[in-house]
PDB file of N, CA and C in Angstrom:
ATOM      1  N   MET A   1      43.389  61.775  85.736  1.00  0.00           N
ATOM      2  CA  MET A   1      42.638  61.195  86.836  1.00  0.00           C
ATOM      3  C   MET A   1      43.402  61.422  88.152  1.00  0.00           C
ATOM      4  N   ARG A   2      42.711  61.886  89.163  1.00  0.00           N
ATOM      5  CA  ARG A   2      43.340  62.163  90.448  1.00  0.00           C
ATOM      6  C   ARG A   2      43.307  60.917  91.326  1.00  0.00           C
ATOM      7  N   ALA A   3      44.382  60.687  92.027  1.00  0.00           N
ATOM      8  CA  ALA A   3      44.459  59.546  92.932  1.00  0.00           C
ATOM      9  C   ALA A   3      43.754  59.885  94.239  1.00  0.00           C
ATOM     10  N   LEU A   4      43.151  58.899  94.820  1.00  0.00           N
ATOM     11  CA  LEU A   4      42.547  59.062  96.137  1.00  0.00           C
ATOM     12  C   LEU A   4      43.653  59.134  97.184  1.00  0.00           C
ATOM     13  N   PRO A   5      43.420  59.845  98.297  1.00  0.00           N
ATOM     14  CA  PRO A   5      44.448  59.925  99.337  1.00  0.00           C
ATOM     15  C   PRO A   5      44.925  58.556  99.814  1.00  0.00           C
ATOM     16  N   CYS A   6      44.007  57.596  99.935  1.00  0.00           N
ATOM     17  CA  CYS A   6      44.421  56.273 100.394  1.00  0.00           C
ATOM     18  C   CYS A   6      45.338  55.607  99.374  1.00  0.00           C
ATOM     19  N   GLN A   7      45.129  55.879  98.098  1.00  0.00           N
ATOM     20  CA  GLN A   7      46.006  55.325  97.070  1.00  0.00           C
ATOM     21  C   GLN A   7      47.385  55.970  97.154  1.00  0.00           C
ATOM     22  N   LEU A   8      47.430  57.260  97.389  1.00  0.00           N
ATOM     23  CA  LEU A   8      48.711  57.946  97.528  1.00  0.00           C
ATOM     24  C   LEU A   8      49.484  57.411  98.726  1.00  0.00           C
ATOM     25  N   ASP A   9      48.800  57.204  99.840  1.00  0.00           N
ATOM     26  CA  ASP A   9      49.456  56.676 101.030  1.00  0.00           C
ATOM     27  C   ASP A   9      50.034  55.296 100.765  1.00  0.00           C
ATOM     28  N   PHE A  10      49.292  54.452 100.053  1.00  0.00           N
ATOM     29  CA  PHE A  10      49.769  53.104  99.759  1.00  0.00           C
ATOM     30  C   PHE A  10      51.062  53.161  98.964  1.00  0.00           C
ATOM     31  N   PHE A  11      51.061  53.953  97.913  1.00  0.00           N
ATOM     32  CA  PHE A  11      52.244  54.012  97.062  1.00  0.00           C
ATOM     33  C   PHE A  11      53.408  54.702  97.759  1.00  0.00           C
ATOM     34  N   ALA A  12      53.140  55.645  98.620  1.00  0.00           N
ATOM     35  CA  ALA A  12      54.209  56.344  99.333  1.00  0.00           C
ATOM     36  C   ALA A  12      54.852  55.443 100.382  1.00  0.00           C
ATOM     37  N   THR A  13      54.114  54.495 100.927  1.00  0.00           N
ATOM     38  CA  THR A  13      54.661  53.650 101.981  1.00  0.00           C
ATOM     39  C   THR A  13      55.413  52.437 101.450  1.00  0.00           C
ATOM     40  N   GLU A  14      55.192  52.057 100.223  1.00  0.00           N
ATOM     41  CA  GLU A  14      55.866  50.871  99.692  1.00  0.00           C
ATOM     42  C   GLU A  14      57.393  50.988  99.725  1.00  0.00           C
ATOM     43  N   PRO A  15      57.987  52.116  99.313  1.00  0.00           N
ATOM     44  CA  PRO A  15      59.455  52.220  99.424  1.00  0.00           C
ATOM     45  C   PRO A  15      59.938  52.144 100.877  1.00  0.00           C
ATOM     46  N   LEU A  16      59.172  52.716 101.800  1.00  0.00           N
ATOM     47  CA  LEU A  16      59.520  52.644 103.216  1.00  0.00           C
ATOM     48  C   LEU A  16      59.507  51.196 103.687  1.00  0.00           C
ATOM     49  N   LYS A  17      58.441  50.481 103.353  1.00  0.00           N
ATOM     50  CA  LYS A  17      58.334  49.077 103.757  1.00  0.00           C
ATOM     51  C   LYS A  17      59.474  48.246 103.188  1.00  0.00           C
ATOM     52  N   GLU A  18      59.772  48.443 101.926  1.00  0.00           N
ATOM     53  CA  GLU A  18      60.837  47.676 101.281  1.00  0.00           C
ATOM     54  C   GLU A  18      62.201  48.032 101.862  1.00  0.00           C
ATOM     55  N   GLY A  19      62.441  49.309 102.099  1.00  0.00           N
ATOM     56  CA  GLY A  19      63.697  49.730 102.711  1.00  0.00           C
ATOM     57  C   GLY A  19      63.873  49.154 104.105  1.00  0.00           C
ATOM     58  N   PHE A  20      62.800  49.139 104.864  1.00  0.00           N
ATOM     59  CA  PHE A  20      62.836  48.570 106.211  1.00  0.00           C
ATOM     60  C   PHE A  20      63.171  47.090 106.136  1.00  0.00           C
ATOM     61  N   ARG A  21      62.490  46.376 105.243  1.00  0.00           N
ATOM     62  CA  ARG A  21      62.707  44.938 105.105  1.00  0.00           C
ATOM     63  C   ARG A  21      64.156  44.640 104.693  1.00  0.00           C
ATOM     64  N   LEU A  22      64.701  45.428 103.791  1.00  0.00           N
ATOM     65  CA  LEU A  22      66.078  45.215 103.348  1.00  0.00           C
ATOM     66  C   LEU A  22      67.089  45.534 104.451  1.00  0.00           C
ATOM     67  N   THR A  23      66.798  46.549 105.258  1.00  0.00           N
ATOM     68  CA  THR A  23      67.713  46.964 106.316  1.00  0.00           C
ATOM     69  C   THR A  23      67.643  46.056 107.541  1.00  0.00           C
ATOM     70  N   ILE A  24      66.437  45.762 107.988  1.00  0.00           N
ATOM     71  CA  ILE A  24      66.233  45.013 109.228  1.00  0.00           C
ATOM     72  C   ILE A  24      66.157  43.508 108.984  1.00  0.00           C
ATOM     73  N   GLY A  25      65.678  43.127 107.819  1.00  0.00           N
ATOM     74  CA  GLY A  25      65.575  41.704 107.505  1.00  0.00           C
ATOM     75  C   GLY A  25      64.209  41.106 107.731  1.00  0.00           C
ATOM     76  N   LYS A  26      63.263  41.939 108.134  1.00  0.00           N
ATOM     77  CA  LYS A  26      61.882  41.474 108.302  1.00  0.00           C
ATOM     78  C   LYS A  26      60.946  42.645 108.092  1.00  0.00           C
ATOM     79  N   SER A  27      59.676  42.336 107.907  1.00  0.00           N
ATOM     80  CA  SER A  27      58.687  43.390 107.681  1.00  0.00           C
ATOM     81  C   SER A  27      58.506  44.230 108.947  1.00  0.00           C
ATOM     82  N   ILE A  28      57.924  45.398 108.774  1.00  0.00           N
ATOM     83  CA  ILE A  28      57.648  46.265 109.922  1.00  0.00           C
ATOM     84  C   ILE A  28      56.744  45.535 110.911  1.00  0.00           C
ATOM     85  N   HIS A  29      55.725  44.860 110.399  1.00  0.00           N
ATOM     86  CA  HIS A  29      54.796  44.121 111.260  1.00  0.00           C
ATOM     87  C   HIS A  29      55.536  43.038 112.050  1.00  0.00           C
ATOM     88  N   ALA A  30      56.376  42.266 111.383  1.00  0.00           N
ATOM     89  CA  ALA A  30      57.119  41.199 112.060  1.00  0.00           C
ATOM     90  C   ALA A  30      58.085  41.774 113.096  1.00  0.00           C
ATOM     91  N   TYR A  31      58.728  42.887 112.770  1.00  0.00           N
ATOM     92  CA  TYR A  31      59.649  43.533 113.703  1.00  0.00           C
ATOM     93  C   TYR A  31      58.912  44.003 114.961  1.00  0.00           C
ATOM     94  N   LEU A  32      57.759  44.624 114.768  1.00  0.00           N
ATOM     95  CA  LEU A  32      56.987  45.102 115.918  1.00  0.00           C
ATOM     96  C   LEU A  32      56.506  43.940 116.777  1.00  0.00           C
ATOM     97  N   ARG A  33      56.083  42.856 116.130  1.00  0.00           N
ATOM     98  CA  ARG A  33      55.643  41.686 116.889  1.00  0.00           C
ATOM     99  C   ARG A  33      56.808  41.130 117.703  1.00  0.00           C
ATOM    100  N   THR A  34      57.973  41.005 117.090  1.00  0.00           N
ATOM    101  CA  THR A  34      59.152  40.506 117.801  1.00  0.00           C
ATOM    102  C   THR A  34      59.487  41.405 118.986  1.00  0.00           C
ATOM    103  N   THR A  35      59.440  42.702 118.785  1.00  0.00           N
ATOM    104  CA  THR A  35      59.742  43.658 119.848  1.00  0.00           C
ATOM    105  C   THR A  35      58.753  43.528 121.000  1.00  0.00           C
ATOM    106  N   ARG A  36      57.479  43.382 120.675  1.00  0.00           N
ATOM    107  CA  ARG A  36      56.452  43.232 121.711  1.00  0.00           C
ATOM    108  C   ARG A  36      56.639  41.925 122.482  1.00  0.00           C
ATOM    109  N   ILE A  37      56.934  40.844 121.767  1.00  0.00           N
ATOM    110  CA  ILE A  37      57.125  39.550 122.425  1.00  0.00           C
ATOM    111  C   ILE A  37      58.371  39.582 123.310  1.00  0.00           C
ATOM    112  N   GLU A  38      59.439  40.217 122.849  1.00  0.00           N
ATOM    113  CA  GLU A  38      60.650  40.350 123.674  1.00  0.00           C
ATOM    114  C   GLU A  38      60.349  41.117 124.961  1.00  0.00           C
ATOM    115  N   ALA A  39      59.576  42.188 124.847  1.00  0.00           N
ATOM    116  CA  ALA A  39      59.202  42.966 126.035  1.00  0.00           C
ATOM    117  C   ALA A  39      58.356  42.121 126.982  1.00  0.00           C
ATOM    118  N   ALA A  40      57.434  41.342 126.428  1.00  0.00           N
ATOM    119  CA  ALA A  40      56.600  40.465 127.255  1.00  0.00           C
ATOM    120  C   ALA A  40      57.453  39.403 127.941  1.00  0.00           C
ATOM    121  N   ALA A  41      58.413  38.843 127.228  1.00  0.00           N
ATOM    122  CA  ALA A  41      59.303  37.838 127.812  1.00  0.00           C
ATOM    123  C   ALA A  41      60.088  38.431 128.977  1.00  0.00           C
ATOM    124  N   ASP A  42      60.554  39.652 128.829  1.00  0.00           N
ATOM    125  CA  ASP A  42      61.262  40.327 129.920  1.00  0.00           C
ATOM    126  C   ASP A  42      60.357  40.503 131.135  1.00  0.00           C
ATOM    127  N   LEU A  43      59.109  40.874 130.891  1.00  0.00           N
ATOM    128  CA  LEU A  43      58.158  41.050 131.995  1.00  0.00           C
ATOM    129  C   LEU A  43      57.885  39.729 132.702  1.00  0.00           C
ATOM    130  N   ILE A  44      57.690  38.665 131.925  1.00  0.00           N
ATOM    131  CA  ILE A  44      57.436  37.347 132.513  1.00  0.00           C
ATOM    132  C   ILE A  44      58.647  36.905 133.332  1.00  0.00           C
ATOM    133  N   SER A  45      59.836  37.123 132.799  1.00  0.00           N
ATOM    134  CA  SER A  45      61.063  36.767 133.531  1.00  0.00           C
ATOM    135  C   SER A  45      61.192  37.544 134.835  1.00  0.00           C
ATOM    136  N   ALA A  46      60.644  38.756 134.843  1.00  0.00           N
ATOM    137  CA  ALA A  46      60.707  39.600 136.043  1.00  0.00           C
ATOM    138  C   ALA A  46      59.588  39.294 137.033  1.00  0.00           C
ATOM    139  N   GLY A  47      58.731  38.318 136.697  1.00  0.00           N
ATOM    140  CA  GLY A  47      57.698  37.910 137.638  1.00  0.00           C
ATOM    141  C   GLY A  47      56.275  38.287 137.291  1.00  0.00           C
ATOM    142  N   ALA A  48      56.067  38.960 136.177  1.00  0.00           N
ATOM    143  CA  ALA A  48      54.700  39.319 135.767  1.00  0.00           C
ATOM    144  C   ALA A  48      53.956  38.065 135.317  1.00  0.00           C
ATOM    145  N   SER A  49      52.659  38.079 135.485  1.00  0.00           N
ATOM    146  CA  SER A  49      51.850  36.972 134.976  1.00  0.00           C
ATOM    147  C   SER A  49      51.760  37.081 133.458  1.00  0.00           C
ATOM    148  N   VAL A  50      51.350  35.995 132.824  1.00  0.00           N
ATOM    149  CA  VAL A  50      51.186  35.998 131.370  1.00  0.00           C
ATOM    150  C   VAL A  50      50.165  37.057 130.971  1.00  0.00           C
ATOM    151  N   THR A  51      49.076  37.147 131.698  1.00  0.00           N
ATOM    152  CA  THR A  51      48.039  38.135 131.395  1.00  0.00           C
ATOM    153  C   THR A  51      48.581  39.552 131.530  1.00  0.00           C
ATOM    154  N   GLU A  52      49.289  39.824 132.614  1.00  0.00           N
ATOM    155  CA  GLU A  52      49.877  41.157 132.808  1.00  0.00           C
ATOM    156  C   GLU A  52      50.838  41.506 131.676  1.00  0.00           C
ATOM    157  N   ALA A  53      51.676  40.556 131.304  1.00  0.00           N
ATOM    158  CA  ALA A  53      52.649  40.797 130.235  1.00  0.00           C
ATOM    159  C   ALA A  53      51.950  41.038 128.908  1.00  0.00           C
ATOM    160  N   ALA A  54      50.954  40.222 128.601  1.00  0.00           N
ATOM    161  CA  ALA A  54      50.222  40.366 127.333  1.00  0.00           C
ATOM    162  C   ALA A  54      49.561  41.734 127.244  1.00  0.00           C
ATOM    163  N   LEU A  55      48.875  42.125 128.286  1.00  0.00           N
ATOM    164  CA  LEU A  55      48.191  43.417 128.284  1.00  0.00           C
ATOM    165  C   LEU A  55      49.190  44.576 128.239  1.00  0.00           C
ATOM    166  N   ALA A  56      50.302  44.433 128.925  1.00  0.00           N
ATOM    167  CA  ALA A  56      51.299  45.507 128.969  1.00  0.00           C
ATOM    168  C   ALA A  56      51.912  45.796 127.602  1.00  0.00           C
ATOM    169  N   VAL A  57      51.992  44.773 126.749  1.00  0.00           N
ATOM    170  CA  VAL A  57      52.593  44.982 125.425  1.00  0.00           C
ATOM    171  C   VAL A  57      51.546  45.124 124.329  1.00  0.00           C
ATOM    172  N   GLY A  58      50.273  45.228 124.729  1.00  0.00           N
ATOM    173  CA  GLY A  58      49.233  45.571 123.765  1.00  0.00           C
ATOM    174  C   GLY A  58      48.412  44.442 123.194  1.00  0.00           C
ATOM    175  N   PHE A  59      48.540  43.240 123.724  1.00  0.00           N
ATOM    176  CA  PHE A  59      47.694  42.137 123.269  1.00  0.00           C
ATOM    177  C   PHE A  59      46.444  42.099 124.140  1.00  0.00           C
ATOM    178  N   GLU A  60      45.292  42.112 123.512  1.00  0.00           N
ATOM    179  CA  GLU A  60      44.035  42.023 124.251  1.00  0.00           C
ATOM    180  C   GLU A  60      43.499  40.599 124.270  1.00  0.00           C
ATOM    181  N   ASN A  61      43.916  39.784 123.316  1.00  0.00           N
ATOM    182  CA  ASN A  61      43.455  38.408 123.201  1.00  0.00           C
ATOM    183  C   ASN A  61      44.578  37.481 123.668  1.00  0.00           C
ATOM    184  N   LEU A  62      44.367  36.785 124.787  1.00  0.00           N
ATOM    185  CA  LEU A  62      45.420  35.943 125.353  1.00  0.00           C
ATOM    186  C   LEU A  62      45.761  34.755 124.466  1.00  0.00           C
ATOM    187  N   SER A  63      44.771  34.234 123.756  1.00  0.00           N
ATOM    188  CA  SER A  63      45.034  33.124 122.839  1.00  0.00           C
ATOM    189  C   SER A  63      45.963  33.574 121.716  1.00  0.00           C
ATOM    190  N   HIS A  64      45.681  34.740 121.161  1.00  0.00           N
ATOM    191  CA  HIS A  64      46.530  35.292 120.101  1.00  0.00           C
ATOM    192  C   HIS A  64      47.937  35.570 120.639  1.00  0.00           C
ATOM    193  N   PHE A  65      48.016  36.095 121.837  1.00  0.00           N
ATOM    194  CA  PHE A  65      49.311  36.354 122.458  1.00  0.00           C
ATOM    195  C   PHE A  65      50.107  35.063 122.628  1.00  0.00           C
ATOM    196  N   SER A  66      49.461  34.024 123.136  1.00  0.00           N
ATOM    197  CA  SER A  66      50.154  32.750 123.343  1.00  0.00           C
ATOM    198  C   SER A  66      50.684  32.177 122.038  1.00  0.00           C
ATOM    199  N   LYS A  67      49.875  32.265 120.984  1.00  0.00           N
ATOM    200  CA  LYS A  67      50.314  31.764 119.673  1.00  0.00           C
ATOM    201  C   LYS A  67      51.485  32.582 119.141  1.00  0.00           C
ATOM    202  N   ALA A  68      51.402  33.900 119.267  1.00  0.00           N
ATOM    203  CA  ALA A  68      52.486  34.767 118.797  1.00  0.00           C
ATOM    204  C   ALA A  68      53.756  34.530 119.612  1.00  0.00           C
ATOM    205  N   PHE A  69      53.603  34.370 120.914  1.00  0.00           N
ATOM    206  CA  PHE A  69      54.748  34.132 121.795  1.00  0.00           C
ATOM    207  C   PHE A  69      55.426  32.821 121.432  1.00  0.00           C
ATOM    208  N   ARG A  70      54.630  31.783 121.246  1.00  0.00           N
ATOM    209  CA  ARG A  70      55.190  30.473 120.896  1.00  0.00           C
ATOM    210  C   ARG A  70      55.883  30.512 119.536  1.00  0.00           C
ATOM    211  N   ALA A  71      55.309  31.243 118.595  1.00  0.00           N
ATOM    212  CA  ALA A  71      55.929  31.364 117.272  1.00  0.00           C
ATOM    213  C   ALA A  71      57.295  32.043 117.365  1.00  0.00           C
ATOM    214  N   GLU A  72      57.429  33.010 118.261  1.00  0.00           N
ATOM    215  CA  GLU A  72      58.696  33.740 118.422  1.00  0.00           C
ATOM    216  C   GLU A  72      59.703  32.989 119.289  1.00  0.00           C
ATOM    217  N   LYS A  73      59.225  32.446 120.403  1.00  0.00           N
ATOM    218  CA  LYS A  73      60.122  31.885 121.411  1.00  0.00           C
ATOM    219  C   LYS A  73      60.216  30.361 121.397  1.00  0.00           C
ATOM    220  N   GLY A  74      59.273  29.700 120.724  1.00  0.00           N
ATOM    221  CA  GLY A  74      59.299  28.241 120.670  1.00  0.00           C
ATOM    222  C   GLY A  74      58.748  27.566 121.908  1.00  0.00           C
ATOM    223  N   VAL A  75      58.164  28.350 122.789  1.00  0.00           N
ATOM    224  CA  VAL A  75      57.597  27.825 124.028  1.00  0.00           C
ATOM    225  C   VAL A  75      56.409  28.700 124.410  1.00  0.00           C
ATOM    226  N   LEU A  76      55.428  28.102 125.064  1.00  0.00           N
ATOM    227  CA  LEU A  76      54.283  28.885 125.524  1.00  0.00           C
ATOM    228  C   LEU A  76      54.730  29.864 126.612  1.00  0.00           C
ATOM    229  N   PRO A  77      54.077  31.009 126.694  1.00  0.00           N
ATOM    230  CA  PRO A  77      54.483  31.986 127.715  1.00  0.00           C
ATOM    231  C   PRO A  77      54.343  31.446 129.138  1.00  0.00           C
ATOM    232  N   SER A  78      53.387  30.566 129.360  1.00  0.00           N
ATOM    233  CA  SER A  78      53.205  30.000 130.700  1.00  0.00           C
ATOM    234  C   SER A  78      54.374  29.102 131.104  1.00  0.00           C
ATOM    235  N   ARG A  79      55.125  28.623 130.143  1.00  0.00           N
ATOM    236  CA  ARG A  79      56.284  27.776 130.426  1.00  0.00           C
ATOM    237  C   ARG A  79      57.604  28.541 130.291  1.00  0.00           C
ATOM    238  N   TYR A  80      57.532  29.776 129.871  1.00  0.00           N
ATOM    239  CA  TYR A  80      58.749  30.545 129.585  1.00  0.00           C
ATOM    240  C   TYR A  80      59.607  30.749 130.825  1.00  0.00           C
ATOM    241  N   GLY A  81      59.008  31.065 131.926  1.00  0.00           N
ATOM    242  CA  GLY A  81      59.778  31.294 133.146  1.00  0.00           C
ATOM    243  C   GLY A  81      60.485  30.046 133.637  1.00  0.00           C
ATOM    244  N   ALA A  82      59.969  28.872 133.264  1.00  0.00           N
ATOM    245  CA  ALA A  82      60.552  27.610 133.701  1.00  0.00           C
ATOM    246  C   ALA A  82      61.727  27.181 132.830  1.00  0.00           C
ATOM    247  N   VAL A  83      61.903  27.878 131.691  1.00  0.00           N
ATOM    248  CA  VAL A  83      62.973  27.490 130.760  1.00  0.00           C
ATOM    249  C   VAL A  83      64.315  27.962 131.262  1.00  0.00           C
TER     250      VAL A  83
END
């Protein structure tokens, strides 16, 4: 029986995902989210608005961005500059 291309991709990526998690300490998705939030925090600290920062790092939904930011930083992005 031949595997479908999507099945091959799934199995080929599992070692990559596991290796990344073992090396970095978090999943690829979590690492990318952390990186995006850090970039947004830098923008906010430099004077960008929350909306500008969210859009600049690829978030289209401001509510989702605020929740992700708070999960990473422990504070809402609108209060981040005041910290």
